[in-house]
Structure formats: C-alpha cells, structure tokens
DNA sequence: CTGTTAAGGTCTACGGCGTTGGCATAAGGG
DNA sequence: CCCTTATGCCAACGCCGTAGACCTTAACAG
C-alpha cells in the first residue's frame, strides 16, 4: 500500500487507470457524491467507487488515507459550495440569514452525503473560510468579540445540526420508499384521542408541519435575539461610553 | 432464519442461551449500550453483541429484524430515560426547558449511541409519549393549536439536532484521543492574522466556547420568543375576544 | 534520445461484517 | 407425558475496508 498520501498540490505524474480515466481528488469526490445519491448513504464503498472510476479500489488510498478522510473531503466540498452560492450585501442580518440558508441548502442538496458529514468538523480550508466569514460579518456589524463568538457558535452549530437532522429525514425518504412511507401519517395521525389527546387534536397540523424544516423559524428567532442584543449594547454604550 | 420477529409482549418460552443467559429485548438493548460506550459508535456489531450476550449472532434476529431495528430500539430507550428523568411542575416554560435539557442530556450520556440514533424518528411508544407531553404543555399553557404545533416542531427538532451534533463531537473526542485531539486548539487557534483576522482576533474566546454546547442558549431564545408570542396573543384576545 | 527513479497504478489476500436457511432441542399447553 | 413450535445454534454467502507486494510508465537529468 501507499507509504503516504501525497497532497493534491504536489502531484506530478498523473497516470491514467487501466480504463483510461485520469484521477484527481476532485474527480473522486464528485464521483462519490454521485454514488451517494444513487446508492444511498451506506452505498459508498471503496470497491464501488473504484468501479465507478474505472480504478482498483486500493488506488483510492493513494488519494485519501481511508474512507474517513474521503468523507471529510466530501463535507468540505459541500461547505465550499454553500460559500460559492452566497454573496454579501453588507447588511449583517440579511447576510447571515442567507449564509445559514445556503449552508443548509447545500447539505440538503445531497442528503445522503450530508448524513455522513454534517456532524463532523473537518478543519479544512473552505470550512474555515465559512467560519471566518461569519465572524467577520458579526464583528463588522458592531458586536463585541464575546457576543460575536457566542452568536457565531450558536449560528454555525444550528446550521450544521439542522442540516444533519433534515438531511437524515430526506435521505430516509429517498432510500426507503417502501416500509417507512411517512411516519407522521402512518403512525402519529392514527393515535386514538383517549391515549394521546394532544397529538390527536393537532394531527392535521402536525402532518403538514413535520414535513417541513424547522430551521428557518429557529434561525430567525436566533437572529432576532441577536439584533435585540446589538441594540441594547449600542444604547448602553451611548449612555455610558466609558464602560467596557 | 426466523420467519418473523415475535413481539416482546408475546414471548412465552425463554430458553437460556448455551452460556446460560436468558435473553430479552431489554437485556439486548442495554448490552448494546454498554458495547457502544466501550467500543465506539462503529463498534456495535452483531457478532460482538452476540459474544457479549453469550449467544450466537443470528439469535439477535429473533428479537430484531436487523441491526437497524435494534438501533431504533436504542434510541427509544434513550428517549424513555429522558422522560423518566423529568418531572412536571406546571410552569410551562420551566417544564419545557427542563424537558429539552433532559433529552439532550440523556443522549449525551451515551454519545456513541446518540450518534447512531439521534437523527432518526423511531415512532415507538416512549418517543410518542415525549411528543404528547410537549404538545400537552404547550396547549395547557394557552397556545393555540397552530402555534403549539409550530413551537413543538422547533422544540423537538432543536433538541434532537443538537443532541446529534454535540454527541458527535463528544464521541469523536472519546474515540480518537490520538490524531484528532482538539480541532479548535490544534487548527483554528493557529491561523495567522493576515489570512484569517477574525478567527485570530477571537481565538482565545473560541477555544473555550466551542467546547461547550450552544444548545442551552438557543433553547432559551426559542422559549423567550414563544413567551413573547403567547403574551401578544393573550393581549390580542383580551382586546378583541370575538376574534378567532 | 536514453536511462533512472519513484509515483501511481494493479493484484492478491486477510479478517470481519450482516444476514440467511436449515436444524436441534426443550418449554410449556393439552 | 406428549406434541408443537418457539427459540437457540451452526454453517455459509457475498459483501466490506484496507494492507503489502508488485508492475509500469511519466518525468526528468544527462
């Protein structure tokens, strides 16, 4: 096996595989994304990916130390796409909202991949770029460092957590068209009022609501609360500018 | 193989295993929880679980249709424990807060198990009981059905999403004591100010903050927003009681 | 243009996995 | 006490990740 994985930037010799394809990290990651979509979140295997690329499975280990590292690269790709899809306007609240939704949407565009990656911090460049951007927006808006960090933390974790949760729900629906159907209509909507009065009374509302994501609502409450905090701080500073 | 899995309630003949243990769903689930803690979130295998129980791996299929169903039973167990740890006081906001934290804590008590289960709806009895409880608290507090359902949705998804996210972080720390160490001190805290000014400026705050959960903060913003909505609705109703 | 070197492919193999079907046996109702 | 059948065990299938040895050819020096 490979002594060590050579970073993409330092690759010199690109030998085509037996079947003629020339490999690269990008090609592998994109093929992996396609396979996840086609075969479900547990359908990404070294052998299958190798076959799809026309390469021996073990070749992948020249590019990634293991499937785990490949998984992190996939997450990085999704995070990068979110950032690409986003443009700053200078209005902090609108920008944060758009960025949060972009991250969420980017993951949901590949639910099977998101399931594998959304709850992992990769520490790779494009993920760091997102973090830097968020902190920049907050500090630029006038938040103090402590507030900025607190809001940043809530913001990014909220986006990732909901990305993972919603992607999981989506992936299950995509994969198990049979059997699972829809838990809310099949199970919850049929509970008798005697044993579960509250669910029974609101079943008609639940069935609709639970098929949407709660993310936008929660995101907005977070941003509203941040806005209030900013206003309060500004007033306090204006009143007593000598305070820290 | 078994024609069909027989529900726990209908089991009559409890034949001991070759090594003397008498199986039950509960024993299997609890042993699985222990194995997850000891061997990490990917360390739960039919063979290992069988060995730990002193039974043949295939015996498990008499109790669960597959590892997937066992996983759902584990999630159900965690959700049930959360409900057991919680007691109602009648004050809706405090009750919801306590219940949310109980769910979060119950999952974080078994991070490796939580990783596998937190983003899955099981549709099993004790999970349904939690849902019924939440809706009951909200409707009892005076929220209209539409509001109650909206808040319920945000509340439960928030709890589960953060349980999954925080458990993932915890599980990685438990499992990969080597190699990963702490992404925040190892990677982020060392970024140069030229390329990442905002991260560099706040690194000292980030390192502390990112090792905590953002859940309590976000939960409180959600509850505050709900409280405001309830007050607004009450006023509107008092002013114009004839309104729907 | 040729020779050398090692990057980057392929091949083979190992141990472990989930799951299945067939079989043996003993629990418990009659 | 007998019969039925639930429930356990065994053996086997086709996957999996990945390690190590090996081969081939791209890239560069001369």
Coordinates of C-alpha atoms (C1' of nucleotides) in Angstrom, one line a residue:
Chain A
X1 CA 0.0 0.0 0.0
X2 CA 1.0 3.6 -0.3
X3 CA 3.6 4.8 2.2
X4 CA 1.8 8.1 2.5
X5 CA -0.9 10.1 0.8
X6 CA 0.5 12.8 -1.4
X7 CA -1.3 16.1 -1.2
X8 CA -3.1 17.1 -4.4
X9 CA -1.0 20.2 -4.9
X10 CA 2.2 18.2 -5.2
X11 CA 1.1 15.6 -7.6
X12 CA 3.3 15.3 -10.7
X13 CA 2.7 12.1 -12.5
X14 CA -0.9 11.5 -13.5
X15 CA -1.0 8.0 -14.8
X16 CA -4.3 7.0 -16.3
X17 CA -6.0 3.9 -14.9
X18 CA -6.4 0.7 -16.9
X19 CA -9.7 2.0 -18.2
X20 CA -8.3 5.4 -19.2
X21 CA -9.6 7.8 -16.6
X22 CA -7.2 10.2 -15.0
X23 CA -7.8 10.6 -11.3
X24 CA -7.8 13.6 -9.1
X25 CA -9.2 14.4 -5.7
X26 CA -11.9 16.5 -7.3
X27 CA -13.0 13.7 -9.6
X28 CA -13.1 11.2 -6.8
X29 CA -15.1 13.5 -4.5
X30 CA -17.6 14.3 -7.3
X31 CA -18.0 10.6 -8.2
X32 CA -18.5 9.8 -4.6
X33 CA -21.3 12.4 -4.4
X34 CA -23.0 10.9 -7.4
X35 CA -22.7 7.4 -5.9
X36 CA -24.2 8.5 -2.6
X37 CA -27.1 10.0 -4.5
X38 CA -27.6 6.8 -6.5
X39 CA -27.0 4.2 -3.9
X40 CA -27.9 5.8 -0.6
X41 CA -25.9 6.9 2.4
X42 CA -24.5 3.5 3.0
X43 CA -23.8 2.8 -0.6
X44 CA -20.4 4.5 -0.8
X45 CA -17.8 1.7 -0.7
X46 CA -14.3 1.7 -1.9
X47 CA -15.0 -1.1 -4.3
X48 CA -18.0 0.5 -5.8
X49 CA -16.3 3.9 -6.0
X50 CA -13.3 2.2 -7.6
X51 CA -15.5 0.5 -10.2
X52 CA -17.3 3.8 -11.0
X53 CA -13.9 5.4 -11.6
X54 CA -12.6 2.5 -13.5
X55 CA -9.8 2.0 -11.0
X56 CA -8.8 -0.6 -8.5
X57 CA -10.3 0.1 -5.0
X58 CA -6.9 0.3 -3.4
X59 CA -5.9 3.2 -5.7
X60 CA -8.1 5.4 -3.6
X61 CA -5.7 5.0 -0.8
X62 CA -3.2 7.0 -2.8
X63 CA -5.5 9.9 -2.5
X64 CA -7.1 9.5 0.9
X65 CA -5.8 7.8 4.0
X66 CA -9.1 6.0 4.3
X67 CA -12.8 6.3 3.6
X68 CA -13.0 8.5 6.7
X69 CA -10.7 11.1 5.1
X70 CA -12.7 10.9 1.9
X71 CA -15.8 11.6 3.9
X72 CA -14.3 14.7 5.3
X73 CA -13.3 15.9 1.8
X74 CA -16.9 15.4 0.8
X75 CA -18.1 17.6 3.7
X76 CA -15.6 20.2 2.7
X77 CA -16.9 20.2 -0.8
X78 CA -20.5 20.8 0.4
X79 CA -19.4 23.6 2.7
X80 CA -17.4 25.2 -0.2
X81 CA -20.4 25.1 -2.5
X82 CA -22.5 26.9 0.2
X83 CA -20.0 29.7 0.3
X84 CA -19.9 29.9 -3.5
X85 CA -23.7 30.2 -3.7
X86 CA -23.6 33.1 -1.3
X87 CA -22.9 36.8 -1.9
X88 CA -22.5 39.5 0.7
X89 CA -24.7 42.6 0.7
X90 CA -23.3 44.4 3.7
X91 CA -26.5 44.1 5.8
X92 CA -25.4 41.8 8.5
X93 CA -28.7 40.2 9.4
X94 CA -29.7 39.5 5.8
X95 CA -26.2 38.2 5.1
X96 CA -26.2 35.8 8.0
X97 CA -29.6 34.6 7.1
X98 CA -28.7 34.0 3.6
X99 CA -25.5 32.2 4.6
X100 CA -27.3 30.0 7.0
X101 CA -29.8 29.0 4.5
X102 CA -27.1 28.4 1.9
X103 CA -25.3 26.0 4.2
X104 CA -28.5 24.2 5.0
X105 CA -29.5 24.1 1.3
X106 CA -26.1 22.9 0.2
X107 CA -26.2 19.9 2.5
X108 CA -29.8 19.1 1.7
X109 CA -28.9 19.1 -2.0
X110 CA -27.0 15.9 -1.2
X111 CA -28.9 14.4 1.7
X112 CA -27.1 11.0 1.7
X113 CA -23.7 12.8 1.8
X114 CA -24.9 15.2 4.4
X115 CA -25.9 12.3 6.7
X116 CA -22.3 11.2 6.6
X117 CA -20.6 14.5 7.0
X118 CA -22.8 17.2 8.6
X119 CA -21.9 16.4 12.2
X120 CA -18.2 16.4 11.6
X121 CA -15.8 19.3 11.8
X122 CA -13.3 18.9 9.0
X123 CA -10.9 21.7 9.8
X124 CA -10.3 22.0 6.0
X125 CA -9.8 25.4 4.2
X126 CA -13.2 26.1 2.8
X127 CA -14.9 25.2 6.1
X128 CA -12.5 27.6 7.9
X129 CA -13.4 30.2 5.3
X130 CA -17.0 30.0 6.2
X131 CA -16.2 30.4 9.9
X132 CA -14.0 33.4 9.1
X133 CA -16.8 34.9 7.1
X134 CA -19.4 34.6 9.8
X135 CA -17.1 36.1 12.4
X136 CA -16.3 38.9 10.0
X137 CA -20.0 39.7 9.5
X138 CA -20.7 39.8 13.2
X139 CA -17.7 41.9 14.2
X140 CA -18.3 44.2 11.2
X141 CA -21.9 44.7 12.5
X142 CA -20.6 46.0 15.7
X143 CA -20.9 43.1 18.0
X144 CA -18.2 42.9 20.7
X145 CA -15.9 39.9 20.5
X146 CA -17.6 37.9 23.3
X147 CA -21.0 38.4 21.7
X148 CA -19.7 37.7 18.2
X149 CA -18.2 34.4 19.3
X150 CA -21.4 33.4 21.2
X151 CA -23.6 34.1 18.3
X152 CA -21.2 32.6 15.8
X153 CA -21.2 29.4 17.9
X154 CA -25.0 29.2 18.0
X155 CA -25.3 30.1 14.4
X156 CA -22.9 27.5 12.9
X157 CA -24.0 24.7 15.2
X158 CA -27.6 25.4 14.4
X159 CA -27.0 25.3 10.7
X160 CA -25.0 22.1 10.9
X161 CA -27.3 20.4 13.4
X162 CA -30.4 21.1 11.3
X163 CA -28.6 20.2 8.1
X164 CA -27.8 16.8 9.6
X165 CA -31.3 16.3 11.0
X166 CA -33.2 17.4 7.9
X167 CA -30.8 15.5 5.6
X168 CA -31.4 12.4 7.6
X169 CA -35.2 12.7 7.2
X170 CA -34.8 13.3 3.5
X171 CA -32.3 10.5 3.0
X172 CA -34.6 8.0 4.6
X173 CA -37.5 9.1 2.5
X174 CA -35.4 8.8 -0.7
X175 CA -34.0 5.4 0.2
X176 CA -36.8 3.6 1.9
X177 CA -39.7 4.4 -0.3
X178 CA -41.2 1.2 0.9
X179 CA -41.7 0.3 4.5
X180 CA -41.2 3.6 6.1
X181 CA -43.5 5.7 4.0
X182 CA -44.2 8.6 6.2
X183 CA -44.1 8.1 10.0
X184 CA -46.3 11.1 10.6
X185 CA -49.3 10.0 8.5
X186 CA -48.8 6.3 9.1
X187 CA -48.3 6.3 12.9
X188 CA -48.9 9.6 14.6
X189 CA -52.0 10.6 12.7
X190 CA -53.7 7.4 13.8
X191 CA -53.2 7.6 17.6
X192 CA -56.5 7.4 19.4
X193 CA -57.7 10.6 21.3
X194 CA -58.2 8.6 24.5
X195 CA -54.5 7.8 24.9
X196 CA -52.9 10.7 23.1
X197 CA -55.4 13.6 23.2
X198 CA -52.9 16.3 22.2
X199 CA -51.5 14.6 19.2
X200 CA -54.9 13.5 18.1
X201 CA -56.2 17.1 18.4
X202 CA -53.4 18.6 16.3
X203 CA -52.7 15.7 13.9
X204 CA -53.9 17.6 10.9
X205 CA -51.5 20.4 11.6
X206 CA -48.7 18.0 12.5
X207 CA -48.8 16.1 9.3
X208 CA -48.2 19.2 7.3
X209 CA -45.7 20.9 9.6
X210 CA -43.5 17.9 10.3
X211 CA -42.6 17.5 6.6
X212 CA -41.0 20.9 6.6
X213 CA -37.8 22.0 8.2
X214 CA -38.0 24.0 11.5
X215 CA -34.6 25.6 10.6
X216 CA -35.8 28.9 9.1
X217 CA -38.0 29.5 12.0
X218 CA -35.3 28.8 14.6
X219 CA -32.7 30.7 12.6
X220 CA -35.0 33.8 12.6
X221 CA -35.5 33.6 16.3
X222 CA -31.8 33.5 16.8
X223 CA -31.2 36.5 14.5
X224 CA -33.9 38.5 16.2
X225 CA -32.4 37.8 19.6
X226 CA -29.0 38.9 18.3
X227 CA -30.5 42.1 16.8
X228 CA -32.1 42.9 20.2
X229 CA -28.8 42.3 21.9
X230 CA -26.9 44.6 19.5
X231 CA -29.5 47.4 20.0
X232 CA -29.2 47.0 23.8
X233 CA -25.4 47.1 23.7
X234 CA -25.4 50.2 21.4
X235 CA -27.7 52.1 23.8
X236 CA -25.7 51.1 26.8
X237 CA -22.5 52.3 25.1
X238 CA -24.1 55.5 24.1
X239 CA -25.4 56.1 27.6
X240 CA -22.2 55.1 29.4
X241 CA -19.4 55.2 26.8
X242 CA -16.7 54.7 29.4
X243 CA -17.9 51.2 30.3
X244 CA -16.0 48.2 28.9
Chain B
X1 CA -33.7 -17.7 9.8
X2 CA -36.7 -16.6 11.8
X3 CA -39.9 -16.3 9.8
X4 CA -40.8 -13.3 11.8
X5 CA -39.8 -11.4 14.9
X6 CA -42.1 -12.1 17.8
X7 CA -43.0 -9.0 19.8
X8 CA -41.6 -8.9 23.3
X9 CA -45.0 -9.0 24.9
X10 CA -45.9 -12.3 23.4
X11 CA -42.8 -14.2 24.3
X12 CA -43.6 -17.4 26.3
X13 CA -40.6 -19.7 26.0
X14 CA -37.5 -18.2 27.3
X15 CA -34.8 -20.7 26.5
X16 CA -31.4 -19.9 28.1
X17 CA -28.5 -19.5 25.8
X18 CA -25.7 -22.1 25.6
X19 CA -23.8 -20.0 28.1
X20 CA -26.8 -19.6 30.4
X21 CA -28.0 -16.1 29.8
X22 CA -31.7 -15.6 29.3
X23 CA -32.3 -13.0 26.6
X24 CA -34.8 -10.2 26.4
X25 CA -35.2 -7.0 24.4
X26 CA -34.2 -5.0 27.4
X27 CA -31.1 -7.0 28.1
X28 CA -30.0 -6.8 24.4
X29 CA -30.5 -3.1 24.3
X30 CA -28.7 -2.5 27.5
X31 CA -25.8 -4.7 26.5
X32 CA -25.7 -2.8 23.2
X33 CA -25.4 0.5 25.0
X34 CA -22.5 -0.8 27.0
X35 CA -20.8 -2.1 23.9
X36 CA -21.2 1.2 22.2
X37 CA -19.6 3.0 25.1
X38 CA -16.7 0.6 25.2
X39 CA -16.1 0.1 21.5
X40 CA -17.2 3.4 20.0
X41 CA -20.1 4.2 17.7
X42 CA -19.0 1.8 15.0
X43 CA -18.2 -0.9 17.5
X44 CA -21.7 -2.3 17.7
X45 CA -21.7 -5.5 15.6
X46 CA -24.0 -8.5 15.6
X47 CA -21.1 -10.8 16.3
X48 CA -19.7 -8.8 19.1
X49 CA -23.1 -8.2 20.7
X50 CA -23.7 -11.9 20.4
X51 CA -20.5 -12.7 22.1
X52 CA -21.1 -10.2 24.9
X53 CA -24.5 -11.9 25.5
X54 CA -23.1 -15.4 25.2
X55 CA -25.4 -16.0 22.3
X56 CA -25.0 -16.7 18.6
X57 CA -25.2 -13.6 16.5
X58 CA -28.1 -14.9 14.5
X59 CA -30.1 -15.3 17.6
X60 CA -30.5 -11.5 17.7
X61 CA -32.6 -11.7 14.6
X62 CA -35.3 -13.5 16.7
X63 CA -35.6 -10.2 18.6
X64 CA -34.9 -7.5 16.0
X65 CA -35.5 -7.7 12.2
X66 CA -32.0 -6.3 11.7
X67 CA -29.4 -4.1 13.3
X68 CA -31.4 -1.2 12.1
X69 CA -34.3 -2.1 14.2
X70 CA -32.1 -2.6 17.2
X71 CA -30.7 0.8 16.6
X72 CA -34.2 2.3 16.8
X73 CA -34.8 0.4 20.0
X74 CA -31.7 2.0 21.5
X75 CA -33.0 5.4 20.5
X76 CA -36.3 4.7 22.1
X77 CA -34.5 3.7 25.3
X78 CA -32.6 7.0 25.4
X79 CA -35.8 8.9 24.8
X80 CA -37.6 7.0 27.5
X81 CA -34.8 7.7 30.0
X82 CA -35.1 11.4 29.3
X83 CA -38.8 11.3 30.1
X84 CA -38.1 9.3 33.3
X85 CA -35.6 11.9 34.5
X86 CA -38.1 14.7 34.1
X87 CA -40.9 15.8 36.3
X88 CA -43.6 18.4 35.6
X89 CA -44.1 21.5 37.8
X90 CA -47.0 23.1 35.9
X91 CA -45.0 26.1 34.8
X92 CA -44.8 25.7 31.1
X93 CA -41.6 27.5 30.3
X94 CA -39.6 25.8 33.1
X95 CA -41.1 22.4 32.2
X96 CA -40.2 22.7 28.5
X97 CA -36.7 23.9 29.3
X98 CA -36.2 21.0 31.7
X99 CA -37.5 18.5 29.3
X100 CA -35.3 19.8 26.4
X101 CA -32.3 19.6 28.6
X102 CA -33.3 16.2 29.8
X103 CA -33.5 14.9 26.2
X104 CA -30.2 16.5 25.4
X105 CA -28.5 15.1 28.5
X106 CA -29.9 11.6 28.0
X107 CA -28.4 11.4 24.6
X108 CA -25.1 12.9 25.6
X109 CA -24.9 10.3 28.4
X110 CA -24.4 7.8 25.6
X111 CA -22.7 9.8 22.8
X112 CA -21.8 6.8 20.7
X113 CA -25.3 5.5 20.8
X114 CA -26.7 9.0 20.2
X115 CA -24.7 9.4 17.0
X116 CA -26.4 6.3 15.6
X117 CA -29.9 7.2 16.7
X118 CA -30.5 10.9 17.3
X119 CA -31.4 11.8 13.8
X120 CA -34.0 9.1 13.4
X121 CA -37.6 9.2 14.3
X122 CA -38.5 5.8 15.8
X123 CA -42.2 6.1 16.1
X124 CA -42.0 3.9 19.2
X125 CA -44.2 4.3 22.3
X126 CA -41.9 6.2 24.6
X127 CA -40.9 8.6 21.9
X128 CA -44.5 9.3 21.1
X129 CA -45.0 9.9 24.9
X130 CA -42.5 12.6 24.8
X131 CA -44.2 14.3 21.8
X132 CA -47.6 14.0 23.5
X133 CA -46.1 15.6 26.7
X134 CA -44.7 18.6 24.8
X135 CA -47.9 19.3 23.0
X136 CA -49.8 18.9 26.3
X137 CA -47.5 21.5 28.0
X138 CA -48.0 24.0 25.1
X139 CA -51.7 23.6 24.7
X140 CA -52.1 23.7 28.5
X141 CA -50.1 27.0 28.6
X142 CA -52.7 28.6 26.4
X143 CA -51.1 28.4 22.9
X144 CA -53.4 28.0 20.0
X145 CA -53.1 24.7 18.1
X146 CA -51.2 26.2 15.2
X147 CA -48.7 28.0 17.5
X148 CA -48.4 24.9 19.7
X149 CA -47.6 22.7 16.7
X150 CA -45.1 25.3 15.3
X151 CA -43.3 25.6 18.7
X152 CA -43.4 21.8 19.3
X153 CA -41.8 21.2 15.9
X154 CA -39.0 23.7 16.5
X155 CA -38.5 22.4 20.1
X156 CA -38.2 18.7 19.4
X157 CA -36.1 19.1 16.3
X158 CA -33.8 21.5 18.1
X159 CA -33.3 19.1 20.9
X160 CA -32.6 16.2 18.6
X161 CA -30.4 18.1 16.2
X162 CA -28.2 19.4 19.0
X163 CA -28.2 16.0 20.7
X164 CA -26.8 14.5 17.5
X165 CA -24.3 17.3 16.9
X166 CA -23.0 17.5 20.4
X167 CA -22.9 13.8 20.8
X168 CA -20.9 13.5 17.6
X169 CA -18.3 15.9 18.9
X170 CA -18.2 14.0 22.2
X171 CA -17.9 10.6 20.6
X172 CA -15.0 11.7 18.4
X173 CA -13.2 13.0 21.5
X174 CA -13.8 9.8 23.3
X175 CA -12.8 7.6 20.5
X176 CA -9.9 9.4 18.7
X177 CA -7.9 10.6 21.7
X178 CA -5.0 10.4 19.4
X179 CA -4.8 12.2 16.0
X180 CA -7.8 14.5 16.3
X181 CA -7.1 15.9 19.8
X182 CA -8.9 19.1 19.7
X183 CA -9.5 20.8 16.3
X184 CA -10.0 24.1 17.9
X185 CA -6.7 24.4 19.7
X186 CA -4.8 22.5 17.1
X187 CA -6.0 24.1 13.9
X188 CA -8.1 27.2 14.4
X189 CA -6.1 28.8 17.2
X190 CA -3.0 28.8 15.0
X191 CA -4.3 30.6 11.9
X192 CA -2.3 33.7 11.1
X193 CA -4.0 37.1 11.5
X194 CA -3.1 38.1 7.9
X195 CA -5.3 35.4 6.3
X196 CA -7.9 35.0 9.0
X197 CA -8.1 38.2 11.0
X198 CA -11.4 37.5 12.7
X199 CA -10.6 34.0 13.8
X200 CA -7.2 35.1 15.0
X201 CA -8.7 38.0 17.0
X202 CA -11.2 35.9 18.8
X203 CA -9.2 32.6 19.0
X204 CA -8.9 32.8 22.8
X205 CA -12.7 33.1 23.1
X206 CA -13.4 30.4 20.5
X207 CA -11.3 27.8 22.1
X208 CA -13.3 28.0 25.3
X209 CA -16.7 28.5 23.8
X210 CA -16.6 25.8 21.1
X211 CA -16.0 23.1 23.7
X212 CA -19.4 23.8 25.2
X213 CA -22.8 23.2 23.7
X214 CA -24.7 26.0 22.1
X215 CA -28.0 24.2 22.9
X216 CA -29.0 25.9 26.2
X217 CA -28.5 29.4 24.6
X218 CA -30.5 28.5 21.5
X219 CA -33.2 26.8 23.5
X220 CA -33.7 29.9 25.7
X221 CA -34.0 32.2 22.7
X222 CA -36.7 29.8 21.4
X223 CA -38.6 29.8 24.6
X224 CA -38.3 33.6 25.0
X225 CA -39.7 34.1 21.5
X226 CA -42.5 31.7 22.4
X227 CA -43.3 33.6 25.6
X228 CA -43.5 36.8 23.7
X229 CA -45.8 35.3 21.2
X230 CA -48.1 34.0 24.0
X231 CA -48.2 37.4 25.6
X232 CA -49.1 39.0 22.3
X233 CA -51.8 36.5 21.6
X234 CA -53.3 36.9 25.1
X235 CA -53.4 40.7 24.7
X236 CA -55.0 40.5 21.3
X237 CA -57.6 38.1 22.6
X238 CA -58.4 40.3 25.6
X239 CA -58.7 43.3 23.3
X240 CA -60.8 41.6 20.7
X241 CA -62.3 38.5 22.3
X242 CA -64.6 37.8 19.4
X243 CA -61.7 37.1 17.1
X244 CA -60.9 33.5 16.1
Chain C
dC1 C1' 17.4 10.4 -27.3
dT2 C1' 18.2 7.3 -23.4
dG3 C1' 18.4 5.6 -18.6
dT4 C1' 16.9 6.1 -13.9
dT5 C1' 13.8 6.7 -10.4
dA6 C1' 9.8 6.5 -7.9
dA7 C1' 4.8 7.9 -8.3
dG8 C1' 0.9 5.9 -9.0
dG9 C1' -1.3 2.4 -10.8
dT10 C1' -2.9 -3.2 -10.1
dC11 C1' -3.2 -7.8 -7.8
dT12 C1' -4.0 -10.8 -4.0
dA13 C1' -5.3 -11.7 0.4
dC14 C1' -6.9 -11.3 5.3
dG15 C1' -10.1 -10.8 8.7
dG16 C1' -14.6 -9.1 9.8
dC17 C1' -19.2 -7.8 8.7
dG18 C1' -24.8 -8.5 8.2
dT19 C1' -27.8 -11.8 7.2
dT20 C1' -29.9 -16.3 5.8
dG21 C1' -31.7 -21.2 5.9
dG22 C1' -31.6 -25.5 8.0
dC23 C1' -31.5 -28.0 12.1
dA24 C1' -31.8 -29.4 17.0
dT25 C1' -34.0 -29.1 21.4
dA26 C1' -36.5 -28.0 25.2
dA27 C1' -40.5 -25.2 27.2
dG28 C1' -45.0 -25.3 28.2
dG29 C1' -50.0 -26.1 26.9
dG30 C1' -53.1 -30.0 26.4
Chain D
dC1 C1' -46.5 -37.3 29.3
dC2 C1' -46.7 -35.9 24.6
dC3 C1' -46.7 -32.6 20.8
dT4 C1' -45.9 -28.4 18.9
dT5 C1' -43.3 -24.9 17.9
dA6 C1' -40.5 -21.0 19.8
dT7 C1' -36.1 -20.2 20.2
dG8 C1' -31.5 -21.3 20.2
dC9 C1' -27.2 -22.8 17.3
dC10 C1' -24.4 -23.8 13.0
dA11 C1' -22.5 -23.2 8.5
dA12 C1' -22.2 -20.4 4.7
dC13 C1' -22.7 -16.5 1.3
dG14 C1' -21.3 -12.3 -0.5
dC15 C1' -20.1 -8.2 0.9
dC16 C1' -16.7 -4.9 3.2
dG17 C1' -12.0 -1.9 4.4
dT18 C1' -7.5 -2.0 3.7
dA19 C1' -2.5 -3.8 3.8
dG20 C1' 1.6 -5.2 1.1
dA21 C1' 3.9 -6.7 -2.9
dC22 C1' 4.4 -5.9 -7.4
dC23 C1' 4.5 -3.7 -12.0
dT24 C1' 4.5 0.2 -15.4
dT25 C1' 5.3 4.3 -17.1
dA26 C1' 5.7 9.6 -16.6
dA27 C1' 9.1 12.9 -15.7
dC28 C1' 13.4 14.5 -15.5
dA29 C1' 18.9 14.5 -15.9
dG30 C1' 22.5 13.9 -19.0

